[in-house]
């Protein structure tokens, strides 16, 4: 061979000895020119296929080998294709080998020349050759192998569609040798990956079953690669082959039935075992289906055999002195554990325990590869239910691995700590991670910060600990605390007004931002939180509004554009809340109007001009704290983790599952979420409200459809009296709701907590009887109602109703229980017919309003002001200014006493002593009672605060209500307005 390839060897030596890239390129160009000249044929020398017939076999092979070598070096080769095809058509093995090699490298499947060689490829692949070589002729085995390798290497849809049937036939043919079957299986796998719909599972599965019964382990290994590729695309079509895979696995693991040449350090064909286990992982439900009644015969036996195989792999795998044997055994072991993971909770518990115990042993060995795989697999196994207790036993070992010299091992240890964390050990794990953070490499620090932030949020029993943890992250590794992390802090603090979280966060961040050297991320989050909730701590020593501005503004010079933009908005809010801050903020806005940063310039100009363009009330509304964030979307931190690690990561799966603490916090705010939905549903009807916030006349007819005949409605002359009567009934226990010359409607009502008893009397004031008398009361979701009354009173049929004789009454008794906050009174439609044949229809409203279900609460001045500030917000506060009627007396102290009497006796608010420094304000507190129950079976109640401020000079009152429920705020404000108007 050395004599035949001397020219090729000399050419390769020349290229290796080249001293520069230019010298190498010159030598290649010279050789290409020489080869092109040799391949150029005269008309007499030109063969039918375009090759040069004058070339000898030695020359053709030598020049084609040179072209192959030049192509491998990265140079373009765009000629010599006819000579390659001539070598492929040759009957000599040496020439055919060179030809197929060059064909695989230098031609593409869509090349037009391929059509000329398809016949030869098909012949070599399917036509039998002599079993032994004579005169250098290829045998059946070698010719078929060369053809299959070339088909797999070439690409092109047309080539695949032309030859895939022959490849399948070669694979399943009984005459094919084991070597050919291996090549054919891998070739078909390559074709299927290029064109997935090439093979029909229903038709090909029986052939695969025959192939899996082959005794040659090489054939089985190649066929399992093909089966795994096919089953990954269409698992259901190849599910019937599970028993064959289990049988092969049992022969290898349980009986050690393996040819000597396939033993790898005394492990029977570990590659085949891995492929079998990976195939079985595609069918996690196979374990359950095999145990069900009516399962196919033999299925239970195969499932039992599979359990025995997995058990033996788990129990007999150990760390070996031979690295090669350990690698092979552990590869099989980890795939077996992955199979347990896919089975989930349906798998045998003893196998999970055994796998966890073995992995705990592996994560403590010195070999880093085994330790890495052990940590990786344990993280997957930890996702299963029932493994938490056993995995916590290895927590100390995992913490030690967090300090390993190999960064890949540290990453896997971090993943495992993240997955094993729960409410019981969260604080310890988070504290350990935070303590290790200063010593961590920069390459892993960002990932650690992200996972610490997710764990602190997910398992925080006290959200103040969560805030403290994030501040530690900022102080230790602020550069790696991304914006989504501190954005999440703001979102959680804003969405949890309960308790003192907002005040605690504001005070803590103010202290954190006090030093001149403070990380910019801390400045950003402090600026935002103080702008929103700084007023909650403004009365504490050293935390006034002026002090808050001073602490924040000391970082102005060292802050970037983004931080300064947040600071500008915070300054505007501080100036709105604190009079003493306005002279400090104005010069900053004046300088920033000419800033080169467009965002800062625009904000400063708009905030500075805001007080000139709008009235004080509008400015205050614009600069209120932001409303709660939507909490129904995926957390930005979880999304960032998913982007970094992918959907298959155990950490991503862990982060996506809400913890018990998260579910608890969600349950606590469920009532507020439902209230927000109710408000949104009712806002669409806001434009249709009457002039008065609460009208005694309903805008619809509850019950049946409106009457088609001409009807007599409510006379216009009685409407003013109705308004006053309705308002009086909202604050008094009895009175007349409606009265004209025909009918009088009286109401007597009393309330205890969330329940009320309402008696309605319908008196006939005329001289004749009222027939078909009906009173239909609206059924609402927020009031549970039981009705009793005169027989026929509720009959809404065409001839229904009762008869009310002259100078007599019909009676209606309502027993109600409030189930949720509401802002409208229930409607009642009264219809009747007089003796003259006139049909009367009166749409009224019953004086059942939200204030009926209030119970007074007495608060100290400090407690009242603290709650008042904590309830500040657009959704929690309702405010409106009402002017006194033109004929009303001037507002004086006697007038204010009447207002105080309405607030305390009529609206049932407890007067808060010390909250009203002047006689022109009235403040009160109460609790709105409901019959609804929370998760613990306790009644859900809503705290309500009200403040009425008088402006005697303008003859107006400003009524402000604040509650946790926006509907409560609106309802109480409406009743208070109507009552004050008529005071």
JSON list of N, CA and C in Angstrom, two decimals, residues 118-183:
[
{"chain": "A", "resi": 118, "resn": "UNK", "atom": "N", "xyz": [-27.57, 6.03, -8.66]},
{"chain": "A", "resi": 118, "resn": "UNK", "atom": "CA", "xyz": [-28.55, 5.38, -7.79]},
{"chain": "A", "resi": 118, "resn": "UNK", "atom": "C", "xyz": [-28.68, 3.90, -8.10]},
{"chain": "A", "resi": 119, "resn": "UNK", "atom": "N", "xyz": [-28.64, 3.56, -9.36]},
{"chain": "A", "resi": 119, "resn": "UNK", "atom": "CA", "xyz": [-28.74, 2.14, -9.72]},
{"chain": "A", "resi": 119, "resn": "UNK", "atom": "C", "xyz": [-27.62, 1.32, -9.14]},
{"chain": "A", "resi": 120, "resn": "UNK", "atom": "N", "xyz": [-26.39, 1.84, -9.19]},
{"chain": "A", "resi": 120, "resn": "UNK", "atom": "CA", "xyz": [-25.24, 1.12, -8.63]},
{"chain": "A", "resi": 120, "resn": "UNK", "atom": "C", "xyz": [-25.37, 0.97, -7.12]},
{"chain": "A", "resi": 121, "resn": "UNK", "atom": "N", "xyz": [-25.81, 2.04, -6.44]},
{"chain": "A", "resi": 121, "resn": "UNK", "atom": "CA", "xyz": [-25.98, 1.97, -4.98]},
{"chain": "A", "resi": 121, "resn": "UNK", "atom": "C", "xyz": [-27.04, 0.93, -4.63]},
{"chain": "A", "resi": 122, "resn": "UNK", "atom": "N", "xyz": [-28.16, 0.96, -5.35]},
{"chain": "A", "resi": 122, "resn": "UNK", "atom": "CA", "xyz": [-29.23, 0.00, -5.07]},
{"chain": "A", "resi": 122, "resn": "UNK", "atom": "C", "xyz": [-28.75, -1.44, -5.33]},
{"chain": "A", "resi": 123, "resn": "UNK", "atom": "N", "xyz": [-27.95, -1.62, -6.40]},
{"chain": "A", "resi": 123, "resn": "UNK", "atom": "CA", "xyz": [-27.44, -2.96, -6.72]},
{"chain": "A", "resi": 123, "resn": "UNK", "atom": "C", "xyz": [-26.49, -3.44, -5.64]},
{"chain": "A", "resi": 124, "resn": "UNK", "atom": "N", "xyz": [-25.57, -2.57, -5.21]},
{"chain": "A", "resi": 124, "resn": "UNK", "atom": "CA", "xyz": [-24.60, -2.97, -4.18]},
{"chain": "A", "resi": 124, "resn": "UNK", "atom": "C", "xyz": [-25.31, -3.31, -2.86]},
{"chain": "A", "resi": 125, "resn": "UNK", "atom": "N", "xyz": [-26.43, -2.62, -2.60]},
{"chain": "A", "resi": 125, "resn": "UNK", "atom": "CA", "xyz": [-27.11, -2.82, -1.32]},
{"chain": "A", "resi": 125, "resn": "UNK", "atom": "C", "xyz": [-27.99, -4.06, -1.31]},
{"chain": "A", "resi": 126, "resn": "UNK", "atom": "N", "xyz": [-28.49, -4.45, -2.43]},
{"chain": "A", "resi": 126, "resn": "UNK", "atom": "CA", "xyz": [-29.50, -5.52, -2.45]},
{"chain": "A", "resi": 126, "resn": "UNK", "atom": "C", "xyz": [-29.04, -6.79, -3.17]},
{"chain": "A", "resi": 127, "resn": "UNK", "atom": "N", "xyz": [-28.15, -6.68, -4.16]},
{"chain": "A", "resi": 127, "resn": "UNK", "atom": "CA", "xyz": [-27.76, -7.85, -4.94]},
{"chain": "A", "resi": 127, "resn": "UNK", "atom": "C", "xyz": [-26.66, -8.63, -4.22]},
{"chain": "A", "resi": 128, "resn": "UNK", "atom": "N", "xyz": [-26.87, -9.91, -3.96]},
{"chain": "A", "resi": 128, "resn": "UNK", "atom": "CA", "xyz": [-25.84, -10.69, -3.25]},
{"chain": "A", "resi": 128, "resn": "UNK", "atom": "C", "xyz": [-24.56, -10.80, -4.07]},
{"chain": "A", "resi": 129, "resn": "UNK", "atom": "N", "xyz": [-23.43, -10.77, -3.38]},
{"chain": "A", "resi": 129, "resn": "UNK", "atom": "CA", "xyz": [-22.11, -10.95, -3.97]},
{"chain": "A", "resi": 129, "resn": "UNK", "atom": "C", "xyz": [-21.52, -12.26, -3.43]},
{"chain": "A", "resi": 130, "resn": "UNK", "atom": "N", "xyz": [-20.42, -12.72, -4.04]},
{"chain": "A", "resi": 130, "resn": "UNK", "atom": "CA", "xyz": [-19.80, -13.94, -3.51]},
{"chain": "A", "resi": 130, "resn": "UNK", "atom": "C", "xyz": [-19.44, -13.79, -2.04]},
{"chain": "A", "resi": 131, "resn": "UNK", "atom": "N", "xyz": [-19.55, -14.89, -1.31]},
{"chain": "A", "resi": 131, "resn": "UNK", "atom": "CA", "xyz": [-19.26, -14.85, 0.12]},
{"chain": "A", "resi": 131, "resn": "UNK", "atom": "C", "xyz": [-17.80, -14.58, 0.40]},
{"chain": "A", "resi": 132, "resn": "UNK", "atom": "N", "xyz": [-16.91, -14.96, -0.54]},
{"chain": "A", "resi": 132, "resn": "UNK", "atom": "CA", "xyz": [-15.48, -14.71, -0.34]},
{"chain": "A", "resi": 132, "resn": "UNK", "atom": "C", "xyz": [-14.96, -13.92, -1.52]},
{"chain": "A", "resi": 133, "resn": "UNK", "atom": "N", "xyz": [-13.97, -13.08, -1.24]},
{"chain": "A", "resi": 133, "resn": "UNK", "atom": "CA", "xyz": [-13.45, -12.19, -2.28]},
{"chain": "A", "resi": 133, "resn": "UNK", "atom": "C", "xyz": [-12.49, -12.93, -3.17]},
{"chain": "A", "resi": 134, "resn": "UNK", "atom": "N", "xyz": [-12.64, -12.73, -4.51]},
{"chain": "A", "resi": 134, "resn": "UNK", "atom": "CA", "xyz": [-11.72, -13.25, -5.50]},
{"chain": "A", "resi": 134, "resn": "UNK", "atom": "C", "xyz": [-11.31, -12.11, -6.41]},
{"chain": "A", "resi": 135, "resn": "UNK", "atom": "N", "xyz": [-10.01, -12.01, -6.68]},
{"chain": "A", "resi": 135, "resn": "UNK", "atom": "CA", "xyz": [-9.49, -10.95, -7.53]},
{"chain": "A", "resi": 135, "resn": "UNK", "atom": "C", "xyz": [-9.90, -9.56, -7.01]},
{"chain": "A", "resi": 136, "resn": "UNK", "atom": "N", "xyz": [-9.79, -9.39, -5.68]},
{"chain": "A", "resi": 136, "resn": "UNK", "atom": "CA", "xyz": [-10.10, -8.09, -5.05]},
{"chain": "A", "resi": 136, "resn": "UNK", "atom": "C", "xyz": [-11.55, -7.68, -5.26]},
{"chain": "A", "resi": 137, "resn": "UNK", "atom": "N", "xyz": [-12.47, -8.62, -5.47]},
{"chain": "A", "resi": 137, "resn": "UNK", "atom": "CA", "xyz": [-13.88, -8.30, -5.64]},
{"chain": "A", "resi": 137, "resn": "UNK", "atom": "C", "xyz": [-14.52, -8.15, -4.26]},
{"chain": "A", "resi": 138, "resn": "UNK", "atom": "N", "xyz": [-15.46, -7.22, -4.11]},
{"chain": "A", "resi": 138, "resn": "UNK", "atom": "CA", "xyz": [-16.09, -7.02, -2.80]},
{"chain": "A", "resi": 138, "resn": "UNK", "atom": "C", "xyz": [-17.04, -8.16, -2.47]},
{"chain": "A", "resi": 139, "resn": "UNK", "atom": "N", "xyz": [-17.13, -8.49, -1.20]},
{"chain": "A", "resi": 139, "resn": "UNK", "atom": "CA", "xyz": [-18.10, -9.49, -0.74]},
{"chain": "A", "resi": 139, "resn": "UNK", "atom": "C", "xyz": [-19.45, -8.80, -0.53]},
{"chain": "A", "resi": 140, "resn": "UNK", "atom": "N", "xyz": [-20.49, -9.62, -0.31]},
{"chain": "A", "resi": 140, "resn": "UNK", "atom": "CA", "xyz": [-21.82, -9.06, -0.05]},
{"chain": "A", "resi": 140, "resn": "UNK", "atom": "C", "xyz": [-21.78, -8.12, 1.15]},
{"chain": "A", "resi": 141, "resn": "UNK", "atom": "N", "xyz": [-21.08, -8.55, 2.17]},
{"chain": "A", "resi": 141, "resn": "UNK", "atom": "CA", "xyz": [-21.03, -7.78, 3.41]},
{"chain": "A", "resi": 141, "resn": "UNK", "atom": "C", "xyz": [-20.41, -6.41, 3.19]},
{"chain": "A", "resi": 142, "resn": "UNK", "atom": "N", "xyz": [-19.26, -6.36, 2.52]},
{"chain": "A", "resi": 142, "resn": "UNK", "atom": "CA", "xyz": [-18.55, -5.08, 2.37]},
{"chain": "A", "resi": 142, "resn": "UNK", "atom": "C", "xyz": [-19.28, -4.15, 1.41]},
{"chain": "A", "resi": 143, "resn": "UNK", "atom": "N", "xyz": [-19.78, -4.67, 0.31]},
{"chain": "A", "resi": 143, "resn": "UNK", "atom": "CA", "xyz": [-20.47, -3.81, -0.65]},
{"chain": "A", "resi": 143, "resn": "UNK", "atom": "C", "xyz": [-21.72, -3.20, -0.03]},
{"chain": "A", "resi": 144, "resn": "UNK", "atom": "N", "xyz": [-22.50, -3.98, 0.69]},
{"chain": "A", "resi": 144, "resn": "UNK", "atom": "CA", "xyz": [-23.70, -3.46, 1.32]},
{"chain": "A", "resi": 144, "resn": "UNK", "atom": "C", "xyz": [-23.35, -2.43, 2.40]},
{"chain": "A", "resi": 145, "resn": "UNK", "atom": "N", "xyz": [-22.29, -2.71, 3.14]},
{"chain": "A", "resi": 145, "resn": "UNK", "atom": "CA", "xyz": [-21.90, -1.79, 4.20]},
{"chain": "A", "resi": 145, "resn": "UNK", "atom": "C", "xyz": [-21.47, -0.45, 3.63]},
{"chain": "A", "resi": 146, "resn": "UNK", "atom": "N", "xyz": [-20.67, -0.49, 2.55]},
{"chain": "A", "resi": 146, "resn": "UNK", "atom": "CA", "xyz": [-20.24, 0.75, 1.91]},
{"chain": "A", "resi": 146, "resn": "UNK", "atom": "C", "xyz": [-21.42, 1.56, 1.40]},
{"chain": "A", "resi": 147, "resn": "UNK", "atom": "N", "xyz": [-22.38, 0.88, 0.78]},
{"chain": "A", "resi": 147, "resn": "UNK", "atom": "CA", "xyz": [-23.55, 1.58, 0.24]},
{"chain": "A", "resi": 147, "resn": "UNK", "atom": "C", "xyz": [-24.39, 2.19, 1.36]},
{"chain": "A", "resi": 148, "resn": "UNK", "atom": "N", "xyz": [-24.60, 1.46, 2.43]},
{"chain": "A", "resi": 148, "resn": "UNK", "atom": "CA", "xyz": [-25.41, 1.98, 3.54]},
{"chain": "A", "resi": 148, "resn": "UNK", "atom": "C", "xyz": [-24.74, 3.16, 4.23]},
{"chain": "A", "resi": 149, "resn": "UNK", "atom": "N", "xyz": [-23.43, 3.09, 4.39]},
{"chain": "A", "resi": 149, "resn": "UNK", "atom": "CA", "xyz": [-22.72, 4.21, 5.01]},
{"chain": "A", "resi": 149, "resn": "UNK", "atom": "C", "xyz": [-22.81, 5.46, 4.15]},
{"chain": "A", "resi": 150, "resn": "UNK", "atom": "N", "xyz": [-22.74, 5.30, 2.84]},
{"chain": "A", "resi": 150, "resn": "UNK", "atom": "CA", "xyz": [-22.84, 6.46, 1.95]},
{"chain": "A", "resi": 150, "resn": "UNK", "atom": "C", "xyz": [-24.24, 7.06, 1.99]},
{"chain": "A", "resi": 151, "resn": "UNK", "atom": "N", "xyz": [-25.26, 6.23, 2.00]},
{"chain": "A", "resi": 151, "resn": "UNK", "atom": "CA", "xyz": [-26.64, 6.74, 2.05]},
{"chain": "A", "resi": 151, "resn": "UNK", "atom": "C", "xyz": [-26.85, 7.54, 3.33]},
{"chain": "A", "resi": 152, "resn": "UNK", "atom": "N", "xyz": [-26.31, 7.02, 4.45]},
{"chain": "A", "resi": 152, "resn": "UNK", "atom": "CA", "xyz": [-26.48, 7.73, 5.71]},
{"chain": "A", "resi": 152, "resn": "UNK", "atom": "C", "xyz": [-25.75, 9.06, 5.72]},
{"chain": "A", "resi": 153, "resn": "UNK", "atom": "N", "xyz": [-24.62, 9.13, 5.03]},
{"chain": "A", "resi": 153, "resn": "UNK", "atom": "CA", "xyz": [-23.83, 10.36, 5.03]},
{"chain": "A", "resi": 153, "resn": "UNK", "atom": "C", "xyz": [-24.40, 11.41, 4.08]},
{"chain": "A", "resi": 154, "resn": "UNK", "atom": "N", "xyz": [-25.03, 10.97, 3.00]},
{"chain": "A", "resi": 154, "resn": "UNK", "atom": "CA", "xyz": [-25.59, 11.91, 2.04]},
{"chain": "A", "resi": 154, "resn": "UNK", "atom": "C", "xyz": [-26.91, 12.48, 2.57]},
{"chain": "A", "resi": 155, "resn": "UNK", "atom": "N", "xyz": [-27.24, 13.66, 2.12]},
{"chain": "A", "resi": 155, "resn": "UNK", "atom": "CA", "xyz": [-28.53, 14.27, 2.47]},
{"chain": "A", "resi": 155, "resn": "UNK", "atom": "C", "xyz": [-29.27, 14.58, 1.18]},
{"chain": "A", "resi": 156, "resn": "UNK", "atom": "N", "xyz": [-30.56, 14.76, 1.32]},
{"chain": "A", "resi": 156, "resn": "UNK", "atom": "CA", "xyz": [-31.36, 15.05, 0.14]},
{"chain": "A", "resi": 156, "resn": "UNK", "atom": "C", "xyz": [-32.67, 14.28, 0.20]},
{"chain": "A", "resi": 157, "resn": "UNK", "atom": "N", "xyz": [-33.78, 14.99, 0.13]},
{"chain": "A", "resi": 157, "resn": "UNK", "atom": "CA", "xyz": [-35.08, 14.38, 0.26]},
{"chain": "A", "resi": 157, "resn": "UNK", "atom": "C", "xyz": [-35.35, 13.37, -0.85]},
{"chain": "A", "resi": 158, "resn": "UNK", "atom": "N", "xyz": [-34.92, 13.70, -2.06]},
{"chain": "A", "resi": 158, "resn": "UNK", "atom": "CA", "xyz": [-35.18, 12.80, -3.18]},
{"chain": "A", "resi": 158, "resn": "UNK", "atom": "C", "xyz": [-34.45, 11.49, -3.01]},
{"chain": "A", "resi": 159, "resn": "UNK", "atom": "N", "xyz": [-33.20, 11.55, -2.55]},
{"chain": "A", "resi": 159, "resn": "UNK", "atom": "CA", "xyz": [-32.41, 10.34, -2.32]},
{"chain": "A", "resi": 159, "resn": "UNK", "atom": "C", "xyz": [-33.07, 9.48, -1.24]},
{"chain": "A", "resi": 160, "resn": "UNK", "atom": "N", "xyz": [-33.54, 10.13, -0.17]},
{"chain": "A", "resi": 160, "resn": "UNK", "atom": "CA", "xyz": [-34.17, 9.39, 0.93]},
{"chain": "A", "resi": 160, "resn": "UNK", "atom": "C", "xyz": [-35.43, 8.68, 0.45]},
{"chain": "A", "resi": 161, "resn": "UNK", "atom": "N", "xyz": [-36.27, 9.40, -0.29]},
{"chain": "A", "resi": 161, "resn": "UNK", "atom": "CA", "xyz": [-37.51, 8.81, -0.76]},
{"chain": "A", "resi": 161, "resn": "UNK", "atom": "C", "xyz": [-37.27, 7.68, -1.76]},
{"chain": "A", "resi": 162, "resn": "UNK", "atom": "N", "xyz": [-36.14, 7.74, -2.46]},
{"chain": "A", "resi": 162, "resn": "UNK", "atom": "CA", "xyz": [-35.84, 6.72, -3.47]},
{"chain": "A", "resi": 162, "resn": "UNK", "atom": "C", "xyz": [-35.32, 5.44, -2.85]},
{"chain": "A", "resi": 163, "resn": "UNK", "atom": "N", "xyz": [-34.50, 5.56, -1.80]},
{"chain": "A", "resi": 163, "resn": "UNK", "atom": "CA", "xyz": [-33.77, 4.39, -1.30]},
{"chain": "A", "resi": 163, "resn": "UNK", "atom": "C", "xyz": [-34.23, 3.90, 0.06]},
{"chain": "A", "resi": 164, "resn": "UNK", "atom": "N", "xyz": [-35.16, 4.59, 0.74]},
{"chain": "A", "resi": 164, "resn": "UNK", "atom": "CA", "xyz": [-35.49, 4.15, 2.11]},
{"chain": "A", "resi": 164, "resn": "UNK", "atom": "C", "xyz": [-36.14, 2.77, 2.12]},
{"chain": "A", "resi": 165, "resn": "UNK", "atom": "N", "xyz": [-36.90, 2.43, 1.08]},
{"chain": "A", "resi": 165, "resn": "UNK", "atom": "CA", "xyz": [-37.54, 1.11, 1.04]},
{"chain": "A", "resi": 165, "resn": "UNK", "atom": "C", "xyz": [-36.49, 0.01, 0.96]},
{"chain": "A", "resi": 166, "resn": "UNK", "atom": "N", "xyz": [-35.43, 0.24, 0.15]},
{"chain": "A", "resi": 166, "resn": "UNK", "atom": "CA", "xyz": [-34.36, -0.75, 0.06]},
{"chain": "A", "resi": 166, "resn": "UNK", "atom": "C", "xyz": [-33.61, -0.88, 1.39]},
{"chain": "A", "resi": 167, "resn": "UNK", "atom": "N", "xyz": [-33.43, 0.24, 2.10]},
{"chain": "A", "resi": 167, "resn": "UNK", "atom": "CA", "xyz": [-32.75, 0.19, 3.39]},
{"chain": "A", "resi": 167, "resn": "UNK", "atom": "C", "xyz": [-33.57, -0.65, 4.37]},
{"chain": "A", "resi": 168, "resn": "UNK", "atom": "N", "xyz": [-34.89, -0.43, 4.42]},
{"chain": "A", "resi": 168, "resn": "UNK", "atom": "CA", "xyz": [-35.75, -1.23, 5.30]},
{"chain": "A", "resi": 168, "resn": "UNK", "atom": "C", "xyz": [-35.70, -2.71, 4.93]},
{"chain": "A", "resi": 169, "resn": "UNK", "atom": "N", "xyz": [-35.74, -2.97, 3.62]},
{"chain": "A", "resi": 169, "resn": "UNK", "atom": "CA", "xyz": [-35.70, -4.37, 3.17]},
{"chain": "A", "resi": 169, "resn": "UNK", "atom": "C", "xyz": [-34.39, -5.03, 3.57]},
{"chain": "A", "resi": 170, "resn": "UNK", "atom": "N", "xyz": [-33.29, -4.32, 3.42]},
{"chain": "A", "resi": 170, "resn": "UNK", "atom": "CA", "xyz": [-31.98, -4.87, 3.80]},
{"chain": "A", "resi": 170, "resn": "UNK", "atom": "C", "xyz": [-31.93, -5.15, 5.29]},
{"chain": "A", "resi": 171, "resn": "UNK", "atom": "N", "xyz": [-32.56, -4.27, 6.09]},
{"chain": "A", "resi": 171, "resn": "UNK", "atom": "CA", "xyz": [-32.54, -4.44, 7.54]},
{"chain": "A", "resi": 171, "resn": "UNK", "atom": "C", "xyz": [-33.28, -5.70, 7.97]},
{"chain": "A", "resi": 172, "resn": "UNK", "atom": "N", "xyz": [-34.41, -5.96, 7.38]},
{"chain": "A", "resi": 172, "resn": "UNK", "atom": "CA", "xyz": [-35.24, -7.08, 7.85]},
{"chain": "A", "resi": 172, "resn": "UNK", "atom": "C", "xyz": [-34.99, -8.36, 7.08]},
{"chain": "A", "resi": 173, "resn": "UNK", "atom": "N", "xyz": [-34.17, -8.31, 6.02]},
{"chain": "A", "resi": 173, "resn": "UNK", "atom": "CA", "xyz": [-33.93, -9.51, 5.22]},
{"chain": "A", "resi": 173, "resn": "UNK", "atom": "C", "xyz": [-33.18, -10.56, 6.05]},
{"chain": "A", "resi": 174, "resn": "UNK", "atom": "N", "xyz": [-33.58, -11.80, 5.93]},
{"chain": "A", "resi": 174, "resn": "UNK", "atom": "CA", "xyz": [-32.93, -12.88, 6.67]},
{"chain": "A", "resi": 174, "resn": "UNK", "atom": "C", "xyz": [-31.54, -13.16, 6.16]},
{"chain": "A", "resi": 175, "resn": "UNK", "atom": "N", "xyz": [-31.31, -12.81, 4.88]},
{"chain": "A", "resi": 175, "resn": "UNK", "atom": "CA", "xyz": [-29.99, -13.09, 4.30]},
{"chain": "A", "resi": 175, "resn": "UNK", "atom": "C", "xyz": [-28.95, -12.07, 4.72]},
{"chain": "A", "resi": 176, "resn": "UNK", "atom": "N", "xyz": [-29.34, -10.96, 5.32]},
{"chain": "A", "resi": 176, "resn": "UNK", "atom": "CA", "xyz": [-28.38, -9.92, 5.72]},
{"chain": "A", "resi": 176, "resn": "UNK", "atom": "C", "xyz": [-27.55, -10.40, 6.89]},
{"chain": "A", "resi": 177, "resn": "UNK", "atom": "N", "xyz": [-26.29, -10.10, 6.82]},
{"chain": "A", "resi": 177, "resn": "UNK", "atom": "CA", "xyz": [-25.38, -10.47, 7.91]},
{"chain": "A", "resi": 177, "resn": "UNK", "atom": "C", "xyz": [-25.55, -9.51, 9.08]},
{"chain": "A", "resi": 178, "resn": "UNK", "atom": "N", "xyz": [-25.08, -9.88, 10.27]},
{"chain": "A", "resi": 178, "resn": "UNK", "atom": "CA", "xyz": [-25.20, -8.97, 11.42]},
{"chain": "A", "resi": 178, "resn": "UNK", "atom": "C", "xyz": [-24.56, -7.61, 11.17]},
{"chain": "A", "resi": 179, "resn": "UNK", "atom": "N", "xyz": [-23.42, -7.61, 10.45]},
{"chain": "A", "resi": 179, "resn": "UNK", "atom": "CA", "xyz": [-22.75, -6.34, 10.18]},
{"chain": "A", "resi": 179, "resn": "UNK", "atom": "C", "xyz": [-23.63, -5.45, 9.32]},
{"chain": "A", "resi": 180, "resn": "UNK", "atom": "N", "xyz": [-24.28, -6.03, 8.33]},
{"chain": "A", "resi": 180, "resn": "UNK", "atom": "CA", "xyz": [-25.15, -5.26, 7.44]},
{"chain": "A", "resi": 180, "resn": "UNK", "atom": "C", "xyz": [-26.38, -4.78, 8.21]},
{"chain": "A", "resi": 181, "resn": "UNK", "atom": "N", "xyz": [-26.94, -5.60, 9.08]},
{"chain": "A", "resi": 181, "resn": "UNK", "atom": "CA", "xyz": [-28.11, -5.18, 9.85]},
{"chain": "A", "resi": 181, "resn": "UNK", "atom": "C", "xyz": [-27.77, -3.99, 10.76]},
{"chain": "A", "resi": 182, "resn": "UNK", "atom": "N", "xyz": [-26.59, -4.02, 11.34]},
{"chain": "A", "resi": 182, "resn": "UNK", "atom": "CA", "xyz": [-26.19, -2.89, 12.17]},
{"chain": "A", "resi": 182, "resn": "UNK", "atom": "C", "xyz": [-26.12, -1.61, 11.35]},
{"chain": "A", "resi": 183, "resn": "UNK", "atom": "N", "xyz": [-25.46, -1.72, 10.16]},
{"chain": "A", "resi": 183, "resn": "UNK", "atom": "CA", "xyz": [-25.35, -0.53, 9.30]},
{"chain": "A", "resi": 183, "resn": "UNK", "atom": "C", "xyz": [-26.73, -0.07, 8.83]}
]
